[in-house]
């Protein structure tokens, strides 16, 4: 892979957050750019799910999930696969209808959560 450092972290298809191993952190020049603790995807999902559960109302839960989607697709799909029944009404109907109705107030710049040097 030719991407390094911030390019990896800003690519939601490559970014694994704290799941990068020591070797990967060195290879992709991520040392010092991530918290030092390495987590498995299961640990990440448990942590993110606890954060998700603390969000209210549903539109904030949806926004939170979409932030995960925009930054770490692997984690998003792993987490979603663990909670499909719970997440479907949050990510799709009826919450998406509320999101559309309030679009001008809630606009989130998609995939533009870049980390810069």
PDB file of N, CA and C in Angstrom, residues 51-100:
ATOM      1  N   UNK A  51     -20.765   3.856  23.967  1.00  0.00           N
ATOM      2  CA  UNK A  51     -20.953   5.272  23.632  1.00  0.00           C
ATOM      3  C   UNK A  51     -22.284   5.470  22.913  1.00  0.00           C
ATOM      4  N   UNK A  52     -22.590   4.585  21.989  1.00  0.00           N
ATOM      5  CA  UNK A  52     -23.853   4.642  21.246  1.00  0.00           C
ATOM      6  C   UNK A  52     -25.037   4.614  22.205  1.00  0.00           C
ATOM      7  N   UNK A  53     -25.012   3.709  23.170  1.00  0.00           N
ATOM      8  CA  UNK A  53     -26.121   3.553  24.112  1.00  0.00           C
ATOM      9  C   UNK A  53     -26.347   4.816  24.939  1.00  0.00           C
ATOM     10  N   UNK A  54     -25.315   5.623  25.123  1.00  0.00           N
ATOM     11  CA  UNK A  54     -25.443   6.841  25.933  1.00  0.00           C
ATOM     12  C   UNK A  54     -26.055   8.007  25.159  1.00  0.00           C
ATOM     13  N   UNK A  55     -26.227   7.861  23.859  1.00  0.00           N
ATOM     14  CA  UNK A  55     -26.743   8.945  23.014  1.00  0.00           C
ATOM     15  C   UNK A  55     -28.269   8.970  23.021  1.00  0.00           C
ATOM     16  N   UNK A  56     -28.828  10.144  23.097  1.00  0.00           N
ATOM     17  CA  UNK A  56     -30.270  10.379  22.977  1.00  0.00           C
ATOM     18  C   UNK A  56     -30.441  11.734  22.314  1.00  0.00           C
ATOM     19  N   UNK A  57     -31.458  11.966  21.548  1.00  0.00           N
ATOM     20  CA  UNK A  57     -32.473  11.051  21.031  1.00  0.00           C
ATOM     21  C   UNK A  57     -31.911  10.198  19.895  1.00  0.00           C
ATOM     22  N   UNK A  58     -32.786   9.498  19.199  1.00  0.00           N
ATOM     23  CA  UNK A  58     -32.365   8.585  18.136  1.00  0.00           C
ATOM     24  C   UNK A  58     -31.558   9.279  17.046  1.00  0.00           C
ATOM     25  N   UNK A  59     -31.875  10.518  16.757  1.00  0.00           N
ATOM     26  CA  UNK A  59     -31.139  11.219  15.698  1.00  0.00           C
ATOM     27  C   UNK A  59     -29.671  11.396  16.080  1.00  0.00           C
ATOM     28  N   UNK A  60     -29.381  11.542  17.375  1.00  0.00           N
ATOM     29  CA  UNK A  60     -27.989  11.616  17.829  1.00  0.00           C
ATOM     30  C   UNK A  60     -27.311  10.252  17.742  1.00  0.00           C
ATOM     31  N   UNK A  61     -28.069   9.197  17.954  1.00  0.00           N
ATOM     32  CA  UNK A  61     -27.530   7.846  17.775  1.00  0.00           C
ATOM     33  C   UNK A  61     -27.158   7.637  16.305  1.00  0.00           C
ATOM     34  N   UNK A  62     -28.038   8.090  15.403  1.00  0.00           N
ATOM     35  CA  UNK A  62     -27.758   7.956  13.976  1.00  0.00           C
ATOM     36  C   UNK A  62     -26.521   8.761  13.582  1.00  0.00           C
ATOM     37  N   UNK A  63     -26.439   9.980  14.049  1.00  0.00           N
ATOM     38  CA  UNK A  63     -25.283  10.823  13.746  1.00  0.00           C
ATOM     39  C   UNK A  63     -23.993  10.145  14.226  1.00  0.00           C
ATOM     40  N   UNK A  64     -24.034   9.583  15.423  1.00  0.00           N
ATOM     41  CA  UNK A  64     -22.864   8.896  15.975  1.00  0.00           C
ATOM     42  C   UNK A  64     -22.463   7.713  15.089  1.00  0.00           C
ATOM     43  N   UNK A  65     -23.436   6.898  14.689  1.00  0.00           N
ATOM     44  CA  UNK A  65     -23.125   5.757  13.825  1.00  0.00           C
ATOM     45  C   UNK A  65     -22.559   6.206  12.482  1.00  0.00           C
ATOM     46  N   UNK A  66     -23.072   7.290  11.941  1.00  0.00           N
ATOM     47  CA  UNK A  66     -22.581   7.784  10.655  1.00  0.00           C
ATOM     48  C   UNK A  66     -21.161   8.343  10.774  1.00  0.00           C
ATOM     49  N   UNK A  67     -20.811   8.868  11.943  1.00  0.00           N
ATOM     50  CA  UNK A  67     -19.426   9.304  12.172  1.00  0.00           C
ATOM     51  C   UNK A  67     -18.488   8.099  12.150  1.00  0.00           C
ATOM     52  N   UNK A  68     -18.919   6.995  12.744  1.00  0.00           N
ATOM     53  CA  UNK A  68     -18.121   5.769  12.693  1.00  0.00           C
ATOM     54  C   UNK A  68     -18.016   5.294  11.239  1.00  0.00           C
ATOM     55  N   UNK A  69     -19.121   5.322  10.517  1.00  0.00           N
ATOM     56  CA  UNK A  69     -19.124   4.932   9.104  1.00  0.00           C
ATOM     57  C   UNK A  69     -18.134   5.778   8.305  1.00  0.00           C
ATOM     58  N   UNK A  70     -18.091   7.064   8.560  1.00  0.00           N
ATOM     59  CA  UNK A  70     -17.219   7.978   7.816  1.00  0.00           C
ATOM     60  C   UNK A  70     -15.745   7.813   8.144  1.00  0.00           C
ATOM     61  N   UNK A  71     -15.428   7.213   9.286  1.00  0.00           N
ATOM     62  CA  UNK A  71     -14.022   7.129   9.689  1.00  0.00           C
ATOM     63  C   UNK A  71     -13.450   5.715   9.695  1.00  0.00           C
ATOM     64  N   UNK A  72     -14.293   4.695   9.906  1.00  0.00           N
ATOM     65  CA  UNK A  72     -13.777   3.334  10.054  1.00  0.00           C
ATOM     66  C   UNK A  72     -14.852   2.344   9.594  1.00  0.00           C
ATOM     67  N   UNK A  73     -14.849   2.035   8.314  1.00  0.00           N
ATOM     68  CA  UNK A  73     -15.891   1.166   7.750  1.00  0.00           C
ATOM     69  C   UNK A  73     -15.849  -0.240   8.345  1.00  0.00           C
ATOM     70  N   UNK A  74     -14.670  -0.749   8.591  1.00  0.00           N
ATOM     71  CA  UNK A  74     -14.563  -2.093   9.157  1.00  0.00           C
ATOM     72  C   UNK A  74     -15.271  -2.170  10.498  1.00  0.00           C
ATOM     73  N   UNK A  75     -15.007  -1.201  11.355  1.00  0.00           N
ATOM     74  CA  UNK A  75     -15.646  -1.172  12.671  1.00  0.00           C
ATOM     75  C   UNK A  75     -17.154  -0.968  12.535  1.00  0.00           C
ATOM     76  N   UNK A  76     -17.559  -0.064  11.657  1.00  0.00           N
ATOM     77  CA  UNK A  76     -18.988   0.187  11.462  1.00  0.00           C
ATOM     78  C   UNK A  76     -19.719  -1.098  11.070  1.00  0.00           C
ATOM     79  N   UNK A  77     -19.212  -1.798  10.056  1.00  0.00           N
ATOM     80  CA  UNK A  77     -19.909  -2.996   9.586  1.00  0.00           C
ATOM     81  C   UNK A  77     -19.835  -4.132  10.605  1.00  0.00           C
ATOM     82  N   UNK A  78     -18.739  -4.224  11.331  1.00  0.00           N
ATOM     83  CA  UNK A  78     -18.650  -5.231  12.389  1.00  0.00           C
ATOM     84  C   UNK A  78     -19.706  -4.950  13.454  1.00  0.00           C
ATOM     85  N   UNK A  79     -19.751  -3.709  13.921  1.00  0.00           N
ATOM     86  CA  UNK A  79     -20.714  -3.320  14.951  1.00  0.00           C
ATOM     87  C   UNK A  79     -22.150  -3.500  14.452  1.00  0.00           C
ATOM     88  N   UNK A  80     -22.397  -3.059  13.221  1.00  0.00           N
ATOM     89  CA  UNK A  80     -23.741  -3.186  12.643  1.00  0.00           C
ATOM     90  C   UNK A  80     -24.166  -4.650  12.571  1.00  0.00           C
ATOM     91  N   UNK A  81     -23.243  -5.523  12.198  1.00  0.00           N
ATOM     92  CA  UNK A  81     -23.583  -6.946  12.086  1.00  0.00           C
ATOM     93  C   UNK A  81     -23.947  -7.556  13.438  1.00  0.00           C
ATOM     94  N   UNK A  82     -23.447  -6.963  14.516  1.00  0.00           N
ATOM     95  CA  UNK A  82     -23.756  -7.450  15.861  1.00  0.00           C
ATOM     96  C   UNK A  82     -25.101  -6.934  16.378  1.00  0.00           C
ATOM     97  N   UNK A  83     -25.600  -5.833  15.783  1.00  0.00           N
ATOM     98  CA  UNK A  83     -26.806  -5.171  16.299  1.00  0.00           C
ATOM     99  C   UNK A  83     -27.768  -4.779  15.175  1.00  0.00           C
ATOM    100  N   UNK A  84     -27.923  -5.631  14.184  1.00  0.00           N
ATOM    101  CA  UNK A  84     -28.727  -5.303  12.999  1.00  0.00           C
ATOM    102  C   UNK A  84     -30.140  -4.865  13.373  1.00  0.00           C
ATOM    103  N   UNK A  85     -30.828  -5.644  14.156  1.00  0.00           N
ATOM    104  CA  UNK A  85     -32.225  -5.344  14.493  1.00  0.00           C
ATOM    105  C   UNK A  85     -32.326  -4.016  15.234  1.00  0.00           C
ATOM    106  N   UNK A  86     -31.402  -3.757  16.124  1.00  0.00           N
ATOM    107  CA  UNK A  86     -31.419  -2.511  16.897  1.00  0.00           C
ATOM    108  C   UNK A  86     -31.063  -1.302  16.033  1.00  0.00           C
ATOM    109  N   UNK A  87     -30.100  -1.457  15.132  1.00  0.00           N
ATOM    110  CA  UNK A  87     -29.600  -0.321  14.358  1.00  0.00           C
ATOM    111  C   UNK A  87     -30.447   0.018  13.135  1.00  0.00           C
ATOM    112  N   UNK A  88     -31.131  -0.951  12.549  1.00  0.00           N
ATOM    113  CA  UNK A  88     -31.881  -0.686  11.314  1.00  0.00           C
ATOM    114  C   UNK A  88     -32.844   0.493  11.434  1.00  0.00           C
ATOM    115  N   UNK A  89     -33.676   0.571  12.465  1.00  0.00           N
ATOM    116  CA  UNK A  89     -34.584   1.721  12.539  1.00  0.00           C
ATOM    117  C   UNK A  89     -33.874   3.035  12.853  1.00  0.00           C
ATOM    118  N   UNK A  90     -32.639   2.969  13.312  1.00  0.00           N
ATOM    119  CA  UNK A  90     -31.878   4.188  13.608  1.00  0.00           C
ATOM    120  C   UNK A  90     -31.206   4.697  12.341  1.00  0.00           C
ATOM    121  N   UNK A  91     -30.623   3.798  11.587  1.00  0.00           N
ATOM    122  CA  UNK A  91     -29.889   4.188  10.382  1.00  0.00           C
ATOM    123  C   UNK A  91     -30.838   4.444   9.214  1.00  0.00           C
ATOM    124  N   UNK A  92     -31.937   3.712   9.156  1.00  0.00           N
ATOM    125  CA  UNK A  92     -32.904   3.876   8.075  1.00  0.00           C
ATOM    126  C   UNK A  92     -34.188   4.493   8.624  1.00  0.00           C
ATOM    127  N   UNK A  93     -35.351   4.016   8.180  1.00  0.00           N
ATOM    128  CA  UNK A  93     -36.621   4.559   8.679  1.00  0.00           C
ATOM    129  C   UNK A  93     -36.826   4.147  10.125  1.00  0.00           C
ATOM    130  N   UNK A  94     -37.401   4.984  10.955  1.00  0.00           N
ATOM    131  CA  UNK A  94     -37.990   6.305  10.751  1.00  0.00           C
ATOM    132  C   UNK A  94     -37.022   7.471  10.986  1.00  0.00           C
ATOM    133  N   UNK A  95     -35.844   7.197  11.556  1.00  0.00           N
ATOM    134  CA  UNK A  95     -34.935   8.294  11.915  1.00  0.00           C
ATOM    135  C   UNK A  95     -34.427   9.034  10.689  1.00  0.00           C
ATOM    136  N   UNK A  96     -34.234   8.344   9.584  1.00  0.00           N
ATOM    137  CA  UNK A  96     -33.755   9.019   8.380  1.00  0.00           C
ATOM    138  C   UNK A  96     -34.752  10.077   7.926  1.00  0.00           C
ATOM    139  N   UNK A  97     -36.041   9.836   8.130  1.00  0.00           N
ATOM    140  CA  UNK A  97     -37.054  10.837   7.767  1.00  0.00           C
ATOM    141  C   UNK A  97     -36.868  12.106   8.591  1.00  0.00           C
ATOM    142  N   UNK A  98     -36.611  11.955   9.877  1.00  0.00           N
ATOM    143  CA  UNK A  98     -36.357  13.120  10.730  1.00  0.00           C
ATOM    144  C   UNK A  98     -35.077  13.830  10.302  1.00  0.00           C
ATOM    145  N   UNK A  99     -34.094  13.062   9.912  1.00  0.00           N
ATOM    146  CA  UNK A  99     -32.839  13.638   9.452  1.00  0.00           C
ATOM    147  C   UNK A  99     -33.061  14.467   8.187  1.00  0.00           C
ATOM    148  N   UNK A 100     -33.864  13.975   7.278  1.00  0.00           N
ATOM    149  CA  UNK A 100     -34.161  14.700   6.042  1.00  0.00           C
ATOM    150  C   UNK A 100     -34.942  15.975   6.345  1.00  0.00           C
TER     151      UNK A 100
END
